[in-house]
mmCIF file with all atom_site columns, C-alpha atoms in Angstrom:
data_model
loop_
_atom_site.group_PDB
_atom_site.id
_atom_site.type_symbol
_atom_site.label_atom_id
_atom_site.label_alt_id
_atom_site.label_comp_id
_atom_site.label_asym_id
_atom_site.label_entity_id
_atom_site.label_seq_id
_atom_site.pdbx_PDB_ins_code
_atom_site.Cartn_x
_atom_site.Cartn_y
_atom_site.Cartn_z
_atom_site.occupancy
_atom_site.B_iso_or_equiv
_atom_site.pdbx_formal_charge
_atom_site.auth_seq_id
_atom_site.auth_comp_id
_atom_site.auth_asym_id
_atom_site.auth_atom_id
_atom_site.pdbx_PDB_model_num
ATOM 1   C CA . UNK A 1 1   ? 29.157  -33.977 26.143 1.00 61.00 ? 1   UNK A CA 1
ATOM 2   C CA . UNK A 1 2   ? 26.071  -35.973 25.123 1.00 76.00 ? 2   UNK A CA 1
ATOM 3   C CA . UNK A 1 3   ? 24.743  -35.925 28.675 1.00 79.00 ? 3   UNK A CA 1
ATOM 4   C CA . UNK A 1 4   ? 25.188  -32.110 28.834 1.00 80.00 ? 4   UNK A CA 1
ATOM 5   C CA . UNK A 1 5   ? 23.396  -31.712 25.535 1.00 81.00 ? 5   UNK A CA 1
ATOM 6   C CA . UNK A 1 6   ? 20.490  -33.925 26.594 1.00 85.00 ? 6   UNK A CA 1
ATOM 7   C CA . UNK A 1 7   ? 20.190  -32.099 29.915 1.00 88.00 ? 7   UNK A CA 1
ATOM 8   C CA . UNK A 1 8   ? 20.231  -28.731 28.112 1.00 86.00 ? 8   UNK A CA 1
ATOM 9   C CA . UNK A 1 9   ? 17.440  -29.922 25.808 1.00 85.00 ? 9   UNK A CA 1
ATOM 10  C CA . UNK A 1 10  ? 15.393  -31.055 28.793 1.00 90.00 ? 10  UNK A CA 1
ATOM 11  C CA . UNK A 1 11  ? 15.799  -27.730 30.573 1.00 89.00 ? 11  UNK A CA 1
ATOM 12  C CA . UNK A 1 12  ? 15.004  -25.746 27.396 1.00 89.00 ? 12  UNK A CA 1
ATOM 13  C CA . UNK A 1 13  ? 11.904  -27.844 26.673 1.00 91.00 ? 13  UNK A CA 1
ATOM 14  C CA . UNK A 1 14  ? 10.669  -27.400 30.247 1.00 92.00 ? 14  UNK A CA 1
ATOM 15  C CA . UNK A 1 15  ? 11.276  -23.653 30.445 1.00 92.00 ? 15  UNK A CA 1
ATOM 16  C CA . UNK A 1 16  ? 9.953   -22.942 26.932 1.00 93.00 ? 16  UNK A CA 1
ATOM 17  C CA . UNK A 1 17  ? 6.764   -24.977 27.308 1.00 95.00 ? 17  UNK A CA 1
ATOM 18  C CA . UNK A 1 18  ? 4.615   -22.004 28.254 1.00 95.00 ? 18  UNK A CA 1
ATOM 19  C CA . UNK A 1 19  ? 5.848   -19.538 25.586 1.00 95.00 ? 19  UNK A CA 1
ATOM 20  C CA . UNK A 1 20  ? 5.569   -22.307 22.979 1.00 96.00 ? 20  UNK A CA 1
ATOM 21  C CA . UNK A 1 21  ? 1.890   -22.853 23.771 1.00 96.00 ? 21  UNK A CA 1
ATOM 22  C CA . UNK A 1 22  ? 1.266   -19.121 23.862 1.00 96.00 ? 22  UNK A CA 1
ATOM 23  C CA . UNK A 1 23  ? 2.867   -18.792 20.464 1.00 96.00 ? 23  UNK A CA 1
ATOM 24  C CA . UNK A 1 24  ? 0.770   -21.631 19.090 1.00 96.00 ? 24  UNK A CA 1
ATOM 25  C CA . UNK A 1 25  ? -2.373  -19.905 20.305 1.00 96.00 ? 25  UNK A CA 1
ATOM 26  C CA . UNK A 1 26  ? -1.210  -16.681 18.642 1.00 96.00 ? 26  UNK A CA 1
ATOM 27  C CA . UNK A 1 27  ? -0.575  -18.590 15.397 1.00 96.00 ? 27  UNK A CA 1
ATOM 28  C CA . UNK A 1 28  ? -4.033  -20.097 15.534 1.00 97.00 ? 28  UNK A CA 1
ATOM 29  C CA . UNK A 1 29  ? -5.449  -16.577 16.018 1.00 96.00 ? 29  UNK A CA 1
ATOM 30  C CA . UNK A 1 30  ? -3.509  -15.255 13.023 1.00 96.00 ? 30  UNK A CA 1
ATOM 31  C CA . UNK A 1 31  ? -4.706  -18.056 10.736 1.00 96.00 ? 31  UNK A CA 1
ATOM 32  C CA . UNK A 1 32  ? -8.253  -17.536 11.971 1.00 96.00 ? 32  UNK A CA 1
ATOM 33  C CA . UNK A 1 33  ? -7.941  -13.833 11.310 1.00 95.00 ? 33  UNK A CA 1
ATOM 34  C CA . UNK A 1 34  ? -6.789  -14.548 7.775  1.00 94.00 ? 34  UNK A CA 1
ATOM 35  C CA . UNK A 1 35  ? -9.865  -16.697 7.227  1.00 95.00 ? 35  UNK A CA 1
ATOM 36  C CA . UNK A 1 36  ? -12.152 -13.958 8.590  1.00 93.00 ? 36  UNK A CA 1
ATOM 37  C CA . UNK A 1 37  ? -10.596 -11.408 6.231  1.00 94.00 ? 37  UNK A CA 1
ATOM 38  C CA . UNK A 1 38  ? -11.039 -13.771 3.288  1.00 94.00 ? 38  UNK A CA 1
ATOM 39  C CA . UNK A 1 39  ? -14.703 -14.347 4.163  1.00 94.00 ? 39  UNK A CA 1
ATOM 40  C CA . UNK A 1 40  ? -15.330 -10.603 4.564  1.00 90.00 ? 40  UNK A CA 1
ATOM 41  C CA . UNK A 1 41  ? -13.698 -9.908  1.232  1.00 91.00 ? 41  UNK A CA 1
ATOM 42  C CA . UNK A 1 42  ? -15.633 -12.688 -0.516 1.00 93.00 ? 42  UNK A CA 1
ATOM 43  C CA . UNK A 1 43  ? -18.878 -11.292 0.876  1.00 88.00 ? 43  UNK A CA 1
ATOM 44  C CA . UNK A 1 44  ? -18.176 -7.917  -0.670 1.00 86.00 ? 44  UNK A CA 1
ATOM 45  C CA . UNK A 1 45  ? -17.162 -6.215  2.584  1.00 83.00 ? 45  UNK A CA 1
ATOM 46  C CA . UNK A 1 46  ? -14.081 -4.416  1.196  1.00 84.00 ? 46  UNK A CA 1
ATOM 47  C CA . UNK A 1 47  ? -12.268 -1.593  3.044  1.00 83.00 ? 47  UNK A CA 1
ATOM 48  C CA . UNK A 1 48  ? -12.233 1.877   1.536  1.00 77.00 ? 48  UNK A CA 1
ATOM 49  C CA . UNK A 1 49  ? -9.767  2.935   -1.084 1.00 81.00 ? 49  UNK A CA 1
ATOM 50  C CA . UNK A 1 50  ? -7.804  5.195   1.295  1.00 80.00 ? 50  UNK A CA 1
ATOM 51  C CA . UNK A 1 51  ? -7.131  2.342   3.773  1.00 84.00 ? 51  UNK A CA 1
ATOM 52  C CA . UNK A 1 52  ? -7.079  -0.633  1.456  1.00 88.00 ? 52  UNK A CA 1
ATOM 53  C CA . UNK A 1 53  ? -3.309  -0.603  1.208  1.00 90.00 ? 53  UNK A CA 1
ATOM 54  C CA . UNK A 1 54  ? -2.954  -0.541  5.000  1.00 91.00 ? 54  UNK A CA 1
ATOM 55  C CA . UNK A 1 55  ? -5.150  -3.617  5.425  1.00 91.00 ? 55  UNK A CA 1
ATOM 56  C CA . UNK A 1 56  ? -3.296  -5.365  2.639  1.00 92.00 ? 56  UNK A CA 1
ATOM 57  C CA . UNK A 1 57  ? 0.053   -4.633  4.293  1.00 93.00 ? 57  UNK A CA 1
ATOM 58  C CA . UNK A 1 58  ? -1.251  -5.831  7.698  1.00 94.00 ? 58  UNK A CA 1
ATOM 59  C CA . UNK A 1 59  ? -2.543  -9.051  6.099  1.00 94.00 ? 59  UNK A CA 1
ATOM 60  C CA . UNK A 1 60  ? 0.798   -9.679  4.369  1.00 95.00 ? 60  UNK A CA 1
ATOM 61  C CA . UNK A 1 61  ? 2.644   -9.076  7.671  1.00 95.00 ? 61  UNK A CA 1
ATOM 62  C CA . UNK A 1 62  ? 0.339   -11.561 9.454  1.00 95.00 ? 62  UNK A CA 1
ATOM 63  C CA . UNK A 1 63  ? 0.969   -14.286 6.865  1.00 94.00 ? 63  UNK A CA 1
ATOM 64  C CA . UNK A 1 64  ? 4.732   -13.629 6.892  1.00 94.00 ? 64  UNK A CA 1
ATOM 65  C CA . UNK A 1 65  ? 4.843   -13.912 10.696 1.00 94.00 ? 65  UNK A CA 1
ATOM 66  C CA . UNK A 1 66  ? 2.665   -17.037 10.784 1.00 94.00 ? 66  UNK A CA 1
ATOM 67  C CA . UNK A 1 67  ? 4.468   -18.902 7.993  1.00 94.00 ? 67  UNK A CA 1
ATOM 68  C CA . UNK A 1 68  ? 8.001   -18.072 9.199  1.00 94.00 ? 68  UNK A CA 1
ATOM 69  C CA . UNK A 1 69  ? 7.383   -18.934 12.857 1.00 95.00 ? 69  UNK A CA 1
ATOM 70  C CA . UNK A 1 70  ? 5.261   -22.050 12.267 1.00 95.00 ? 70  UNK A CA 1
ATOM 71  C CA . UNK A 1 71  ? 8.263   -24.456 12.141 1.00 94.00 ? 71  UNK A CA 1
ATOM 72  C CA . UNK A 1 72  ? 9.563   -23.324 15.554 1.00 94.00 ? 72  UNK A CA 1
ATOM 73  C CA . UNK A 1 73  ? 6.269   -23.557 17.335 1.00 95.00 ? 73  UNK A CA 1
ATOM 74  C CA . UNK A 1 74  ? 5.317   -26.792 15.573 1.00 94.00 ? 74  UNK A CA 1
ATOM 75  C CA . UNK A 1 75  ? 8.498   -28.752 16.316 1.00 92.00 ? 75  UNK A CA 1
ATOM 76  C CA . UNK A 1 76  ? 9.592   -27.061 19.562 1.00 92.00 ? 76  UNK A CA 1
ATOM 77  C CA . UNK A 1 77  ? 13.074  -26.511 20.920 1.00 90.00 ? 77  UNK A CA 1
ATOM 78  C CA . UNK A 1 78  ? 14.556  -29.672 19.453 1.00 88.00 ? 78  UNK A CA 1
ATOM 79  C CA . UNK A 1 79  ? 13.245  -29.233 15.905 1.00 89.00 ? 79  UNK A CA 1
ATOM 80  C CA . UNK A 1 80  ? 15.060  -28.471 12.672 1.00 90.00 ? 80  UNK A CA 1
ATOM 81  C CA . UNK A 1 81  ? 14.399  -24.710 13.031 1.00 91.00 ? 81  UNK A CA 1
ATOM 82  C CA . UNK A 1 82  ? 16.744  -24.747 16.022 1.00 91.00 ? 82  UNK A CA 1
ATOM 83  C CA . UNK A 1 83  ? 19.305  -27.262 14.721 1.00 89.00 ? 83  UNK A CA 1
ATOM 84  C CA . UNK A 1 84  ? 19.673  -25.370 11.404 1.00 90.00 ? 84  UNK A CA 1
ATOM 85  C CA . UNK A 1 85  ? 20.127  -22.009 13.158 1.00 89.00 ? 85  UNK A CA 1
ATOM 86  C CA . UNK A 1 86  ? 16.996  -20.392 11.780 1.00 91.00 ? 86  UNK A CA 1
ATOM 87  C CA . UNK A 1 87  ? 15.583  -19.066 15.047 1.00 93.00 ? 87  UNK A CA 1
ATOM 88  C CA . UNK A 1 88  ? 17.539  -15.785 14.935 1.00 91.00 ? 88  UNK A CA 1
ATOM 89  C CA . UNK A 1 89  ? 16.471  -14.733 11.438 1.00 92.00 ? 89  UNK A CA 1
ATOM 90  C CA . UNK A 1 90  ? 12.897  -15.856 12.186 1.00 94.00 ? 90  UNK A CA 1
ATOM 91  C CA . UNK A 1 91  ? 12.829  -13.717 15.351 1.00 94.00 ? 91  UNK A CA 1
ATOM 92  C CA . UNK A 1 92  ? 14.114  -10.695 13.451 1.00 93.00 ? 92  UNK A CA 1
ATOM 93  C CA . UNK A 1 93  ? 11.430  -11.150 10.761 1.00 95.00 ? 93  UNK A CA 1
ATOM 94  C CA . UNK A 1 94  ? 8.630   -11.490 13.321 1.00 95.00 ? 94  UNK A CA 1
ATOM 95  C CA . UNK A 1 95  ? 9.882   -8.390  15.169 1.00 95.00 ? 95  UNK A CA 1
ATOM 96  C CA . UNK A 1 96  ? 10.068  -6.416  11.933 1.00 95.00 ? 96  UNK A CA 1
ATOM 97  C CA . UNK A 1 97  ? 6.582   -7.444  10.849 1.00 95.00 ? 97  UNK A CA 1
ATOM 98  C CA . UNK A 1 98  ? 5.193   -6.557  14.293 1.00 94.00 ? 98  UNK A CA 1
ATOM 99  C CA . UNK A 1 99  ? 6.752   -3.106  13.997 1.00 95.00 ? 99  UNK A CA 1
ATOM 100 C CA . UNK A 1 100 ? 5.196   -2.755  10.525 1.00 94.00 ? 100 UNK A CA 1
ATOM 101 C CA . UNK A 1 101 ? 1.800   -3.738  11.892 1.00 94.00 ? 101 UNK A CA 1
ATOM 102 C CA . UNK A 1 102 ? 2.032   -1.197  14.748 1.00 94.00 ? 102 UNK A CA 1
ATOM 103 C CA . UNK A 1 103 ? 3.008   1.443   12.201 1.00 94.00 ? 103 UNK A CA 1
ATOM 104 C CA . UNK A 1 104 ? 0.005   0.493   9.997  1.00 93.00 ? 104 UNK A CA 1
ATOM 105 C CA . UNK A 1 105 ? -2.355  0.796   12.991 1.00 91.00 ? 105 UNK A CA 1
ATOM 106 C CA . UNK A 1 106 ? -0.914  4.188   13.926 1.00 91.00 ? 106 UNK A CA 1
ATOM 107 C CA . UNK A 1 107 ? -1.338  5.472   10.362 1.00 90.00 ? 107 UNK A CA 1
ATOM 108 C CA . UNK A 1 108 ? -4.845  3.998   10.209 1.00 86.00 ? 108 UNK A CA 1
ATOM 109 C CA . UNK A 1 109 ? -5.913  5.865   13.349 1.00 83.00 ? 109 UNK A CA 1
ATOM 110 C CA . UNK A 1 110 ? -4.808  9.105   11.709 1.00 84.00 ? 110 UNK A CA 1
ATOM 111 C CA . UNK A 1 111 ? -6.426  8.791   8.266  1.00 81.00 ? 111 UNK A CA 1
ATOM 112 C CA . UNK A 1 112 ? -9.434  6.523   8.864  1.00 70.00 ? 112 UNK A CA 1
ATOM 113 C CA . UNK A 1 113 ? -12.902 8.091   8.676  1.00 62.00 ? 113 UNK A CA 1
ATOM 114 C CA . UNK A 1 114 ? -16.357 6.602   9.367  1.00 55.00 ? 114 UNK A CA 1
ATOM 115 C CA . UNK A 1 115 ? -18.036 4.875   6.458  1.00 58.00 ? 115 UNK A CA 1
ATOM 116 C CA . UNK A 1 116 ? -20.921 6.951   5.012  1.00 55.00 ? 116 UNK A CA 1
ATOM 117 C CA . UNK A 1 117 ? -24.394 5.571   5.688  1.00 53.00 ? 117 UNK A CA 1
ATOM 118 C CA . UNK A 1 118 ? -27.318 5.386   3.305  1.00 55.00 ? 118 UNK A CA 1
ATOM 119 C CA . UNK A 1 119 ? -30.104 7.943   3.951  1.00 60.00 ? 119 UNK A CA 1
ATOM 120 C CA . UNK A 1 120 ? -33.152 6.710   5.810  1.00 59.00 ? 120 UNK A CA 1
ATOM 121 C CA . UNK A 1 121 ? -33.701 4.737   8.955  1.00 52.00 ? 121 UNK A CA 1
ATOM 122 C CA . UNK A 1 122 ? -30.531 3.456   10.554 1.00 60.00 ? 122 UNK A CA 1
ATOM 123 C CA . UNK A 1 123 ? -30.121 0.818   13.228 1.00 58.00 ? 123 UNK A CA 1
ATOM 124 C CA . UNK A 1 124 ? -27.560 0.920   15.986 1.00 53.00 ? 124 UNK A CA 1
ATOM 125 C CA . UNK A 1 125 ? -25.744 -1.970  14.323 1.00 56.00 ? 125 UNK A CA 1
ATOM 126 C CA . UNK A 1 126 ? -25.407 0.002   11.073 1.00 55.00 ? 126 UNK A CA 1
ATOM 127 C CA . UNK A 1 127 ? -24.051 3.043   12.939 1.00 52.00 ? 127 UNK A CA 1
ATOM 128 C CA . UNK A 1 128 ? -21.559 0.927   14.884 1.00 55.00 ? 128 UNK A CA 1
ATOM 129 C CA . UNK A 1 129 ? -20.349 -0.804  11.723 1.00 56.00 ? 129 UNK A CA 1
ATOM 130 C CA . UNK A 1 130 ? -19.909 2.548   10.054 1.00 55.00 ? 130 UNK A CA 1
ATOM 131 C CA . UNK A 1 131 ? -17.443 3.603   12.766 1.00 56.00 ? 131 UNK A CA 1
ATOM 132 C CA . UNK A 1 132 ? -15.874 0.236   13.609 1.00 68.00 ? 132 UNK A CA 1
ATOM 133 C CA . UNK A 1 133 ? -16.231 -2.597  11.126 1.00 76.00 ? 133 UNK A CA 1
ATOM 134 C CA . UNK A 1 134 ? -14.849 -6.056  10.728 1.00 83.00 ? 134 UNK A CA 1
ATOM 135 C CA . UNK A 1 135 ? -11.633 -4.771  9.100  1.00 87.00 ? 135 UNK A CA 1
ATOM 136 C CA . UNK A 1 136 ? -11.022 -2.394  11.965 1.00 86.00 ? 136 UNK A CA 1
ATOM 137 C CA . UNK A 1 137 ? -11.351 -5.182  14.522 1.00 88.00 ? 137 UNK A CA 1
ATOM 138 C CA . UNK A 1 138 ? -9.139  -7.380  12.322 1.00 92.00 ? 138 UNK A CA 1
ATOM 139 C CA . UNK A 1 139 ? -6.398  -4.754  12.297 1.00 92.00 ? 139 UNK A CA 1
ATOM 140 C CA . UNK A 1 140 ? -6.529  -4.344  16.058 1.00 91.00 ? 140 UNK A CA 1
ATOM 141 C CA . UNK A 1 141 ? -6.463  -8.126  16.546 1.00 94.00 ? 141 UNK A CA 1
ATOM 142 C CA . UNK A 1 142 ? -3.600  -8.393  14.098 1.00 95.00 ? 142 UNK A CA 1
ATOM 143 C CA . UNK A 1 143 ? -1.402  -6.074  16.096 1.00 95.00 ? 143 UNK A CA 1
ATOM 144 C CA . UNK A 1 144 ? -2.225  -7.814  19.401 1.00 95.00 ? 144 UNK A CA 1
ATOM 145 C CA . UNK A 1 145 ? -1.586  -11.308 17.992 1.00 96.00 ? 145 UNK A CA 1
ATOM 146 C CA . UNK A 1 146 ? 1.663   -10.277 16.339 1.00 96.00 ? 146 UNK A CA 1
ATOM 147 C CA . UNK A 1 147 ? 2.995   -8.691  19.521 1.00 95.00 ? 147 UNK A CA 1
ATOM 148 C CA . UNK A 1 148 ? 2.013   -11.871 21.446 1.00 96.00 ? 148 UNK A CA 1
ATOM 149 C CA . UNK A 1 149 ? 3.763   -14.021 18.847 1.00 96.00 ? 149 UNK A CA 1
ATOM 150 C CA . UNK A 1 150 ? 6.897   -11.862 18.907 1.00 95.00 ? 150 UNK A CA 1
ATOM 151 C CA . UNK A 1 151 ? 7.001   -11.981 22.722 1.00 95.00 ? 151 UNK A CA 1
ATOM 152 C CA . UNK A 1 152 ? 6.604   -15.764 22.703 1.00 96.00 ? 152 UNK A CA 1
ATOM 153 C CA . UNK A 1 153 ? 9.332   -16.198 20.085 1.00 95.00 ? 153 UNK A CA 1
ATOM 154 C CA . UNK A 1 154 ? 11.693  -13.998 22.053 1.00 95.00 ? 154 UNK A CA 1
ATOM 155 C CA . UNK A 1 155 ? 11.092  -16.017 25.225 1.00 95.00 ? 155 UNK A CA 1
ATOM 156 C CA . UNK A 1 156 ? 11.792  -19.273 23.407 1.00 95.00 ? 156 UNK A CA 1
ATOM 157 C CA . UNK A 1 157 ? 14.910  -17.771 21.825 1.00 94.00 ? 157 UNK A CA 1
ATOM 158 C CA . UNK A 1 158 ? 16.106  -16.518 25.211 1.00 92.00 ? 158 UNK A CA 1
ATOM 159 C CA . UNK A 1 159 ? 15.738  -19.961 26.807 1.00 92.00 ? 159 UNK A CA 1
ATOM 160 C CA . UNK A 1 160 ? 17.700  -21.531 23.965 1.00 91.00 ? 160 UNK A CA 1
ATOM 161 C CA . UNK A 1 161 ? 20.513  -19.017 24.443 1.00 89.00 ? 161 UNK A CA 1
ATOM 162 C CA . UNK A 1 162 ? 20.551  -19.421 28.217 1.00 88.00 ? 162 UNK A CA 1
ATOM 163 C CA . UNK A 1 163 ? 20.740  -23.233 27.863 1.00 87.00 ? 163 UNK A CA 1
ATOM 164 C CA . UNK A 1 164 ? 23.568  -23.020 25.288 1.00 85.00 ? 164 UNK A CA 1
ATOM 165 C CA . UNK A 1 165 ? 21.550  -24.610 22.452 1.00 87.00 ? 165 UNK A CA 1
ATOM 166 C CA . UNK A 1 166 ? 21.718  -21.616 20.166 1.00 86.00 ? 166 UNK A CA 1
ATOM 167 C CA . UNK A 1 167 ? 23.705  -20.971 18.003 1.00 83.00 ? 167 UNK A CA 1
ATOM 168 C CA . UNK A 1 168 ? 23.725  -24.696 17.276 1.00 84.00 ? 168 UNK A CA 1
ATOM 169 C CA . UNK A 1 169 ? 26.726  -26.939 16.693 1.00 79.00 ? 169 UNK A CA 1
ATOM 170 C CA . UNK A 1 170 ? 28.882  -25.667 19.541 1.00 74.00 ? 170 UNK A CA 1
ATOM 171 C CA . UNK A 1 171 ? 29.781  -26.864 23.008 1.00 72.00 ? 171 UNK A CA 1
ATOM 172 C CA . UNK A 1 172 ? 26.865  -26.290 25.360 1.00 75.00 ? 172 UNK A CA 1
ATOM 173 C CA . UNK A 1 173 ? 29.163  -25.165 28.148 1.00 69.00 ? 173 UNK A CA 1
ATOM 174 C CA . UNK A 1 174 ? 30.870  -22.597 25.914 1.00 69.00 ? 174 UNK A CA 1
ATOM 175 C CA . UNK A 1 175 ? 27.744  -21.401 24.100 1.00 70.00 ? 175 UNK A CA 1
ATOM 176 C CA . UNK A 1 176 ? 25.746  -20.949 27.321 1.00 73.00 ? 176 UNK A CA 1
ATOM 177 C CA . UNK A 1 177 ? 25.308  -17.314 28.393 1.00 77.00 ? 177 UNK A CA 1
ATOM 178 C CA . UNK A 1 178 ? 24.090  -15.596 31.562 1.00 79.00 ? 178 UNK A CA 1
ATOM 179 C CA . UNK A 1 179 ? 22.148  -12.789 29.847 1.00 83.00 ? 179 UNK A CA 1
ATOM 180 C CA . UNK A 1 180 ? 20.628  -12.173 26.439 1.00 86.00 ? 180 UNK A CA 1
ATOM 181 C CA . UNK A 1 181 ? 20.715  -8.677  24.950 1.00 85.00 ? 181 UNK A CA 1
ATOM 182 C CA . UNK A 1 182 ? 17.632  -7.169  23.335 1.00 86.00 ? 182 UNK A CA 1
ATOM 183 C CA . UNK A 1 183 ? 19.872  -6.225  20.390 1.00 85.00 ? 183 UNK A CA 1
ATOM 184 C CA . UNK A 1 184 ? 19.557  -9.885  19.371 1.00 87.00 ? 184 UNK A CA 1
ATOM 185 C CA . UNK A 1 185 ? 16.077  -9.042  18.138 1.00 88.00 ? 185 UNK A CA 1
ATOM 186 C CA . UNK A 1 186 ? 17.699  -7.440  15.124 1.00 87.00 ? 186 UNK A CA 1
ATOM 187 C CA . UNK A 1 187 ? 21.241  -8.865  15.226 1.00 83.00 ? 187 UNK A CA 1
ATOM 188 C CA . UNK A 1 188 ? 22.914  -12.208 15.524 1.00 78.00 ? 188 UNK A CA 1
ATOM 189 C CA . UNK A 1 189 ? 24.679  -13.100 18.785 1.00 74.00 ? 189 UNK A CA 1
ATOM 190 C CA . UNK A 1 190 ? 28.118  -12.594 17.210 1.00 75.00 ? 190 UNK A CA 1
ATOM 191 C CA . UNK A 1 191 ? 27.176  -9.125  15.993 1.00 77.00 ? 191 UNK A CA 1
ATOM 192 C CA . UNK A 1 192 ? 25.961  -8.151  19.476 1.00 78.00 ? 192 UNK A CA 1
ATOM 193 C CA . UNK A 1 193 ? 29.321  -9.236  20.907 1.00 74.00 ? 193 UNK A CA 1
ATOM 194 C CA . UNK A 1 194 ? 31.085  -6.979  18.457 1.00 76.00 ? 194 UNK A CA 1
ATOM 195 C CA . UNK A 1 195 ? 28.817  -4.105  19.424 1.00 76.00 ? 195 UNK A CA 1
ATOM 196 C CA . UNK A 1 196 ? 29.590  -4.619  23.118 1.00 71.00 ? 196 UNK A CA 1
ATOM 197 C CA . UNK A 1 197 ? 33.316  -4.753  22.373 1.00 73.00 ? 197 UNK A CA 1
ATOM 198 C CA . UNK A 1 198 ? 33.050  -1.480  20.421 1.00 71.00 ? 198 UNK A CA 1
ATOM 199 C CA . UNK A 1 199 ? 31.261  0.106   23.376 1.00 59.00 ? 199 UNK A CA 1
ATOM 200 C CA . UNK A 1 200 ? 33.941  -1.049  25.793 1.00 57.00 ? 200 UNK A CA 1
ATOM 201 C CA . UNK A 1 201 ? 36.676  0.234   23.479 1.00 55.00 ? 201 UNK A CA 1
ATOM 202 C CA . UNK A 1 202 ? 34.891  3.539   23.107 1.00 50.00 ? 202 UNK A CA 1
ATOM 203 C CA . UNK A 1 203 ? 34.523  3.840   26.884 1.00 51.00 ? 203 UNK A CA 1
ATOM 204 C CA . UNK A 1 204 ? 38.236  3.181   27.383 1.00 50.00 ? 204 UNK A CA 1
ATOM 205 C CA . UNK A 1 205 ? 39.116  5.834   24.809 1.00 47.00 ? 205 UNK A CA 1
ATOM 206 C CA . UNK A 1 206 ? 36.901  8.374   26.511 1.00 40.00 ? 206 UNK A CA 1
ATOM 207 C CA . UNK A 1 207 ? 38.469  7.528   29.863 1.00 43.00 ? 207 UNK A CA 1
ATOM 208 C CA . UNK A 1 208 ? 41.962  7.931   28.399 1.00 49.00 ? 208 UNK A CA 1
ATOM 209 C CA . UNK A 1 209 ? 41.056  11.320  26.921 1.00 40.00 ? 209 UNK A CA 1
ATOM 210 C CA . UNK A 1 210 ? 39.623  12.509  30.244 1.00 48.00 ? 210 UNK A CA 1
ATOM 211 C CA . UNK A 1 211 ? 42.789  11.321  32.047 1.00 50.00 ? 211 UNK A CA 1
ATOM 212 C CA . UNK A 1 212 ? 45.048  13.200  29.641 1.00 40.00 ? 212 UNK A CA 1
ATOM 213 C CA . UNK A 1 213 ? 42.903  16.314  29.894 1.00 45.00 ? 213 UNK A CA 1
ATOM 214 C CA . UNK A 1 214 ? 43.073  16.318  33.702 1.00 40.00 ? 214 UNK A CA 1
ATOM 215 C CA . UNK A 1 215 ? 46.846  15.807  33.585 1.00 44.00 ? 215 UNK A CA 1
ATOM 216 C CA . UNK A 1 216 ? 47.293  18.755  31.191 1.00 41.00 ? 216 UNK A CA 1
ATOM 217 C CA . UNK A 1 217 ? 45.095  21.033  33.323 1.00 42.00 ? 217 UNK A CA 1
ATOM 218 C CA . UNK A 1 218 ? 47.046  20.089  36.466 1.00 49.00 ? 218 UNK A CA 1
ATOM 219 C CA . UNK A 1 219 ? 50.345  20.711  34.725 1.00 50.00 ? 219 UNK A CA 1
ATOM 220 C CA . UNK A 1 220 ? 49.140  24.158  33.627 1.00 53.00 ? 220 UNK A CA 1
ATOM 221 C CA . UNK A 1 221 ? 48.068  25.019  37.150 1.00 53.00 ? 221 UNK A CA 1
ATOM 222 C CA . UNK A 1 222 ? 51.486  23.926  38.466 1.00 53.00 ? 222 UNK A CA 1
ATOM 223 C CA . UNK A 1 223 ? 53.302  26.129  36.021 1.00 53.00 ? 223 UNK A CA 1
ATOM 224 C CA . UNK A 1 224 ? 51.172  29.132  36.976 1.00 52.00 ? 224 UNK A CA 1
ATOM 225 C CA . UNK A 1 225 ? 51.812  28.523  40.666 1.00 51.00 ? 225 UNK A CA 1
ATOM 226 C CA . UNK A 1 226 ? 55.608  28.336  40.039 1.00 51.00 ? 226 UNK A CA 1
ATOM 227 C CA . UNK A 1 227 ? 55.681  31.651  38.188 1.00 49.00 ? 227 UNK A CA 1
#
């Protein structure tokens, strides 16, 4: 059992090396983005009143994603985030925050308007900043980095499931699966199994109803032919 567990850890570490590094780069980008936003705010470059809430929500989503996923990408596939069974909830949180960020960007594109310029001579830089400023670029970068982080977290989670290391504490041979459902982005593995069982049960009930219906129709046709 110990040999199987060690081999599973080796396979998971090898297969998850690339998404782990991609996630670390995305985390570095999110923390850098938070620093840029702080510097812009401290310099008096504040977004307009109509979009301030959107930028605040995007910033909060970035910090939530970065802080919650930092243990996994810092310690890797053999860290405490995996052994304590925290990867699933972390993945759900990162996916939810990414969806929030995409929704914020969509709303921003609908309501955002160019910043008014002062009268007088205007440079090309001033005109460009009026249409697309540092907060606009930060929002676009936020969505891109969060999607990259969510994708990396999903790839790491998928490798852990395929190797039988998640959920932790079980036999690797029994926990190992051949495929991972996308429903596990929002549900635990046990909940997805129940969903699949409900689908199978529903399909069998539909098949039984169709069989009974065909039998009744055939019986009716037989009675009409006999009369």
